[in-house]
Coordinates of C-alpha atoms in Angstrom, one line a residue:
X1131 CA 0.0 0.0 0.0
X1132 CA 1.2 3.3 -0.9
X1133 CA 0.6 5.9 1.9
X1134 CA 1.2 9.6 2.7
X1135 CA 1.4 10.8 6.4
X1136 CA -0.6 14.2 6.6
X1137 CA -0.5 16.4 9.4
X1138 CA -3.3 19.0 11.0
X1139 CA -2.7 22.6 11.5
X1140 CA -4.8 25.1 13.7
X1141 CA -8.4 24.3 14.8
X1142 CA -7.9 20.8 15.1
X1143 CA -7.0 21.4 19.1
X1144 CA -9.5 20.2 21.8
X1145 CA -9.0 19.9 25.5
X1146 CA -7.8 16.8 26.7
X1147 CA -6.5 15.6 23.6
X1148 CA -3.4 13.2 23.6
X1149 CA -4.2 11.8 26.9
X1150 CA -4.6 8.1 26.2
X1151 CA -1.6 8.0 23.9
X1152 CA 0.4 9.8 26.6
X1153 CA -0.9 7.0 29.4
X1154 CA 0.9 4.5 26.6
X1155 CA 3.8 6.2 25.4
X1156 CA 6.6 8.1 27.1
X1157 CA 7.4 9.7 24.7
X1158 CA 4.6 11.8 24.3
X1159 CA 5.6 13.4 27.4
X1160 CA 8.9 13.6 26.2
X1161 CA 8.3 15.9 22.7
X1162 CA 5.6 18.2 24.9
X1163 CA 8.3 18.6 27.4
X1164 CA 10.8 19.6 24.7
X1165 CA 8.4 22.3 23.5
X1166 CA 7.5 23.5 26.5
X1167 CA 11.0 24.4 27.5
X1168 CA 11.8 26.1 23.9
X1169 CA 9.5 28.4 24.7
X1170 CA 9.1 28.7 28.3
X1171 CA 5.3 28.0 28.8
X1172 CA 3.8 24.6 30.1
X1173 CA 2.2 23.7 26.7
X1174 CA 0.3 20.0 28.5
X1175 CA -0.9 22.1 31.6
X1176 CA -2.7 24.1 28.8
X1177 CA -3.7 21.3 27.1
X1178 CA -5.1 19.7 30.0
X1179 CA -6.9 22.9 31.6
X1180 CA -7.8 26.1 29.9
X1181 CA -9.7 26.3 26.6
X1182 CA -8.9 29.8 26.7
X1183 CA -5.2 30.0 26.3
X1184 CA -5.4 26.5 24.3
X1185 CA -7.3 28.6 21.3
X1186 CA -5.2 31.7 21.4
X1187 CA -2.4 31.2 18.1
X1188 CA 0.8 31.5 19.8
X1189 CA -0.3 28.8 22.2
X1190 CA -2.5 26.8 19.8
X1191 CA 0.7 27.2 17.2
X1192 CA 3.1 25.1 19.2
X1193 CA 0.4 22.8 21.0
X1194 CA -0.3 21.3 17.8
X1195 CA 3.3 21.1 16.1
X1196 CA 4.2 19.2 19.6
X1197 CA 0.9 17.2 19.3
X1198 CA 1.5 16.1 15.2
X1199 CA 4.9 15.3 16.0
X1200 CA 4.4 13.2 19.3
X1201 CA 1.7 11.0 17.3
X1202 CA 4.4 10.6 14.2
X1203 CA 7.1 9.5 17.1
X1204 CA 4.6 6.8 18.7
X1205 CA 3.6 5.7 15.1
X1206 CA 7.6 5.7 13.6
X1207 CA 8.5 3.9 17.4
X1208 CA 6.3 0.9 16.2
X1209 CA 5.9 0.5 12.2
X1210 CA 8.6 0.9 9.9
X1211 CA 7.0 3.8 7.9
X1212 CA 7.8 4.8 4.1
X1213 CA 5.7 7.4 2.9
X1214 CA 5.3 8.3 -0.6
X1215 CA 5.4 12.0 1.0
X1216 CA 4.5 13.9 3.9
X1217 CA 2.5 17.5 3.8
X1218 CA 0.8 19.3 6.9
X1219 CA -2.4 21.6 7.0
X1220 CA -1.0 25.2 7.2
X1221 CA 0.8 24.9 10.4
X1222 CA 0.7 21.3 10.0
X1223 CA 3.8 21.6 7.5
X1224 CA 5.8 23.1 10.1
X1225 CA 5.5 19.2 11.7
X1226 CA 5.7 17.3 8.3
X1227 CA 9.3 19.6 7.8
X1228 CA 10.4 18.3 11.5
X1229 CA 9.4 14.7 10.9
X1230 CA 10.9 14.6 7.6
X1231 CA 14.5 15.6 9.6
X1232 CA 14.4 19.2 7.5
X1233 CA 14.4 21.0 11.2
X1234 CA 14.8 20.4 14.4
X1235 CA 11.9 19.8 16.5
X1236 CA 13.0 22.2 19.3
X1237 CA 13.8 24.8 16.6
X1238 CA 10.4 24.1 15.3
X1239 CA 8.6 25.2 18.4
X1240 CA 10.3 28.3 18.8
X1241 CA 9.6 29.1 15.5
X1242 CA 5.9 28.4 15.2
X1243 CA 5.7 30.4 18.3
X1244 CA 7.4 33.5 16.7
X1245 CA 5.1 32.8 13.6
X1246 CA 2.3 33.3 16.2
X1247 CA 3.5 36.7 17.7
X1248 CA 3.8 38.0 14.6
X1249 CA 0.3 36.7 13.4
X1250 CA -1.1 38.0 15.8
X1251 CA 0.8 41.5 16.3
X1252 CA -0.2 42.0 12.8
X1253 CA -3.5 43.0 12.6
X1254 CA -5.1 44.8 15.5
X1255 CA -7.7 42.5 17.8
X1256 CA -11.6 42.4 16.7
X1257 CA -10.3 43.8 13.3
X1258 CA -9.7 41.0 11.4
X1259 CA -11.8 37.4 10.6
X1260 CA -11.8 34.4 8.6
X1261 CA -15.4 32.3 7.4
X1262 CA -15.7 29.1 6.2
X1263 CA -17.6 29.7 2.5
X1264 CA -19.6 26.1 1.6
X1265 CA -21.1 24.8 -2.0
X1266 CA -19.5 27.4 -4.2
X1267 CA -17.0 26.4 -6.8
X1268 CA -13.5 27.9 -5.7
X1269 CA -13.4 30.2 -8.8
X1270 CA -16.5 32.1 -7.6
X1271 CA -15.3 32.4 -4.6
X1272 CA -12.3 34.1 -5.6
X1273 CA -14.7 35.9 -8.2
X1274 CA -17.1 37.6 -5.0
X1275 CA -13.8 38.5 -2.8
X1276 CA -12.2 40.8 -5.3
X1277 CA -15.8 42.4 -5.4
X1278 CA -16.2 42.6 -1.8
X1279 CA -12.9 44.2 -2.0
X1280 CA -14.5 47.8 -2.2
X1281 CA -15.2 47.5 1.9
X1282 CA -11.8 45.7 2.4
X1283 CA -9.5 43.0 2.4
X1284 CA -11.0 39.9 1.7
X1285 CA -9.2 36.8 0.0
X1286 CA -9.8 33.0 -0.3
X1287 CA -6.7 31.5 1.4
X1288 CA -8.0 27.6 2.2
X1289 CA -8.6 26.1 -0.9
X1290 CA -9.4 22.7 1.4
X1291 CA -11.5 20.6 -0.4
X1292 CA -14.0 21.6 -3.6
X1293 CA -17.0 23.0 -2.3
X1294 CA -15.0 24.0 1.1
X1295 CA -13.2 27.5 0.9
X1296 CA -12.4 29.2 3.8
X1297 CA -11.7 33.6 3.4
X1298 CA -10.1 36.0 5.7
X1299 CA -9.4 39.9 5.7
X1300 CA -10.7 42.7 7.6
X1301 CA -14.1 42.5 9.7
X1302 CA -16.5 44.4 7.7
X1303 CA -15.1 42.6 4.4
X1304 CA -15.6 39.5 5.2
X1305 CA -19.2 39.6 7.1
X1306 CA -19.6 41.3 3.6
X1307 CA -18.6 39.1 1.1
X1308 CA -20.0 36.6 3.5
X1309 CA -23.5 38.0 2.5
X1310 CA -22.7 38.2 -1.2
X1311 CA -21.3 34.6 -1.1
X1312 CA -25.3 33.4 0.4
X1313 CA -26.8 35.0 -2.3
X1314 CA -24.7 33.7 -5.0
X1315 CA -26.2 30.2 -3.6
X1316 CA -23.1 29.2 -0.7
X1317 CA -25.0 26.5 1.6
X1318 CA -23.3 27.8 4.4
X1319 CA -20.6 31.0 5.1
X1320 CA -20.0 30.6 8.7
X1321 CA -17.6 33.2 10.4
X1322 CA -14.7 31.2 12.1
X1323 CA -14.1 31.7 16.4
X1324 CA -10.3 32.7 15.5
X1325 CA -8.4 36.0 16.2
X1326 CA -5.9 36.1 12.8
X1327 CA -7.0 36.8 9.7
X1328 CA -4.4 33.9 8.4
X1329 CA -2.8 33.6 4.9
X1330 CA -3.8 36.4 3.5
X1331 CA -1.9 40.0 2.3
X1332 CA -2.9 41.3 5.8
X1333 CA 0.0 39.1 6.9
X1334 CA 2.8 40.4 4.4
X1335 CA 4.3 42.9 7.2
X1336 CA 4.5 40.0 9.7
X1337 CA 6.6 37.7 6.8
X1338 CA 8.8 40.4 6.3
X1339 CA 9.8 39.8 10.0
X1340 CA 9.1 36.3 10.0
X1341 CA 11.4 36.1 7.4
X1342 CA 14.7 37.0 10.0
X1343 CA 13.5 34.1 11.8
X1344 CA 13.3 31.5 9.4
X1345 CA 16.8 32.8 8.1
X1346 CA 18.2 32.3 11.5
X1347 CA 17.6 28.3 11.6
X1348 CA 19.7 25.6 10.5
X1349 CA 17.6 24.1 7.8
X1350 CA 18.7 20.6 5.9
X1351 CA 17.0 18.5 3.0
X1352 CA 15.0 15.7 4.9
X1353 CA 14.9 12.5 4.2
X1354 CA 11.0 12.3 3.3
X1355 CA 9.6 14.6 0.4
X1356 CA 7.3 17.5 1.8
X1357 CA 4.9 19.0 0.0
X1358 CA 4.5 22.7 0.6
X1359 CA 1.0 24.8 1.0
X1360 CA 1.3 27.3 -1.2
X1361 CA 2.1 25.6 -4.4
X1362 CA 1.4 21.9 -4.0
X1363 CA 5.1 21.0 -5.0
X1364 CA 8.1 19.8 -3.5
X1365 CA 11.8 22.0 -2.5
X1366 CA 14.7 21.3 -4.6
X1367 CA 17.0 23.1 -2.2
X1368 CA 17.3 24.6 1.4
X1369 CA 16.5 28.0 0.1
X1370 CA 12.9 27.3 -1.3
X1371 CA 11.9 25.5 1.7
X1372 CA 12.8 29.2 3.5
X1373 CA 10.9 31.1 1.1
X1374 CA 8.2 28.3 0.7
X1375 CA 7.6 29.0 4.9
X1376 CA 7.3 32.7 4.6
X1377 CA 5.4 32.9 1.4
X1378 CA 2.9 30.7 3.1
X1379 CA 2.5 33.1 5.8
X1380 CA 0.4 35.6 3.5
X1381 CA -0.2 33.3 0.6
X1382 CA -3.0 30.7 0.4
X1383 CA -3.3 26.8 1.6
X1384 CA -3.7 24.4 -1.3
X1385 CA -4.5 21.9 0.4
X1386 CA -7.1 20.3 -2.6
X1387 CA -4.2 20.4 -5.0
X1388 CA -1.9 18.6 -2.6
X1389 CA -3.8 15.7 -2.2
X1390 CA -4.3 15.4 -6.1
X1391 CA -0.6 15.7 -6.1
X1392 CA -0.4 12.7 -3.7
X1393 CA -2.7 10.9 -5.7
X1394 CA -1.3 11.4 -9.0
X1395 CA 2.2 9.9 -7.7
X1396 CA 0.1 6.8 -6.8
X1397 CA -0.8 7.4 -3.4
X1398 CA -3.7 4.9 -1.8
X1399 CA -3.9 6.2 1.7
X1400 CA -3.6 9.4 4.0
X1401 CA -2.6 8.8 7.5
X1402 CA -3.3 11.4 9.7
X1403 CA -1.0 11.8 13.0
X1404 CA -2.4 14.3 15.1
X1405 CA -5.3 15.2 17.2
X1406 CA -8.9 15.5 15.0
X1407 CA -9.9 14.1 12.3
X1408 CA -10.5 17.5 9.7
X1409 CA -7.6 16.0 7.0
X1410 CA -9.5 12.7 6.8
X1411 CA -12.8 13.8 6.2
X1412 CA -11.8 16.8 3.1
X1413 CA -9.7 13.7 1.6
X1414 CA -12.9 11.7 1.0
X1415 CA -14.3 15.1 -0.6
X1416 CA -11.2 15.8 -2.3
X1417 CA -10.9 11.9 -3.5
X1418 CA -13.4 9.0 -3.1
X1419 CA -10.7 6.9 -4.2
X1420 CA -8.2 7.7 -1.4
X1421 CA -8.6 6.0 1.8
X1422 CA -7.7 7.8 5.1
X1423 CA -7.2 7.3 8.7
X1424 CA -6.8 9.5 11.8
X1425 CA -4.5 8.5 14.9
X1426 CA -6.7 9.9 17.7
X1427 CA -5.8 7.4 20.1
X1428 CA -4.5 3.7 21.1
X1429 CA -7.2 2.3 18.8
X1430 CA -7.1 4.1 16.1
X1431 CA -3.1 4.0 16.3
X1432 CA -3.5 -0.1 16.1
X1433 CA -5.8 0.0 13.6
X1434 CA -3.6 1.9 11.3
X1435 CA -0.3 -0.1 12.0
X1436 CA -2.2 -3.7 11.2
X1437 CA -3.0 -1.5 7.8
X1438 CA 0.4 -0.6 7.1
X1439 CA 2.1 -4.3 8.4
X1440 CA -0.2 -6.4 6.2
X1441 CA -0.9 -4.3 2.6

């Protein structure tokens, strides 16, 4: 069986989550540990007991990259894996980088953390917002942002599955094209409980910085083959994967055109390490064809080994 391992960005966080693979494995406690001392905050304690400051980005950022990873390290720690590739949600390729030996992991969490700061120092609180567009075709999507443009910045920057777009800009733009996007027959256009207007040009101050950061880290080639968000495609060199992570910033997620790309290159299933289950269910919208699992838990992590052992 020819598999990709997919990872899950932001949104995908829920209290308590982790807990019964962290009973099992050590080494779960391990990678959260390692986090939480690259950036000074106790990311399980949050994990375990406040909502609040689990949802806000620069917690939410690093709580997932330590919670992807963890899940790859229980899975690697019992199957010999062999991906076709490996890709990650947004955020998510900040983990699939890591696991594919590109970065460091405690590197990582710093800078997924600094990516945070920045998101969120970017645009001013309350001012900015992001809404989940459903059952219009991506192209007229696109079409009713740039005319919703007059109140605003508003861009489509998820492209996650056809019929699933998700925008972002400023406030009034969005709840505007939001309206626009209802009567041009969306099924649903559902504003989205998060603080950063995320991968759009709002953002293109905060990659300038962000690109001091990324230029800071020791970077290799890794040994799997990532695919990037914002053109579907693989690096060729240390220097696109650089300007692949800031681009990205401000530039949208192609996540539809990503799994194509997997299955083009013959891939059968998508495993998904990390908490949630959002990845598997756009890969059956994206591809009927394409199998997929999420490891949520001891079961689910069984389930998916017996899989990979006997195809």
């Amino acid at each position: 069986m020819k598999y990709s391992i997919v990872f899950p960005g932001q949104g995908s966080q829920s209290l308590g989550m982790m807990s019964d693979l962290r009973s099992n494995f050590s080494v779960v406690n391990e990678i959260f540990q390692e986090a939480s001392d690259a950036i000074n905050v106790d990311l399980w304690k949050i994990v375990n007991e406040d909502q609040e400051l689990l949802n806000l980005t620069e917690n939410t950022q690093p709580v997932m990259l330590a919670a992807g990873y963890a899940t790859y390290r229980v899975l690697a720690g019992e199957v010999n894996l062999t991906p076709i590739s490996i890709a990650g949600h947004s955020l998510g390729e900040y983990t699939a980088l890591v696991a594919s030996g590109s970065l460091s992991f405690f590197d990582a969490a710093q800078l997924v953390r600094k990516r945070a700061e920045l998101m969120q120092a970017a645009v001013p609180s309350g001012s900015g917002s992001m809404a989940a567009i459903l059952g219009l075709d991506d192209s007229k999507v696109v079409e009713i942002c740039s005319i919703a443009n007059e109140k605003g910045v508003v861009e489509a920057v998820n492209f996650n599955s056809p019929g699933q777009v998700v925008i972002a800009g400023e406030k009034d733009a969005v709840a505007h094209a939001c309206e626009l996007m209802k009567e041009a027959g969306a099924m649903r256009a559902l504003v989205l409980p998060v603080s950063v207007p995320s991968h759009c040009s709002l953002m293109k101050d905060a990659a300038i910085d962000f690109k001091h950061s990324v230029d800071s880290i020791n970077f290799q080639m890794g040994s799997e083959k990532v695919l990037h968000n914002v053109d579907a495609d693989y690096s060729n060199n240390i220097e696109e994967i650089k300007y692949k992570l800031v681009e990205q910033l401000h530039k949208p997620v192609l996540w539809t055109s990503i799994v194509q790309k997997m299955t083009s290159s013959g891939v059968e299933k998508l495993i998904e390490t990390g908490p949630g289950k959002v990845l598997s269910g756009l890969t059956r919208r994206i591809d009927k064809s394409l199998s997929s699992s999420a490891i949520i838990d001891v079961t689910s992590l069984n389930s998916t080994i017996e899989e990979i052992l006997n195809a």
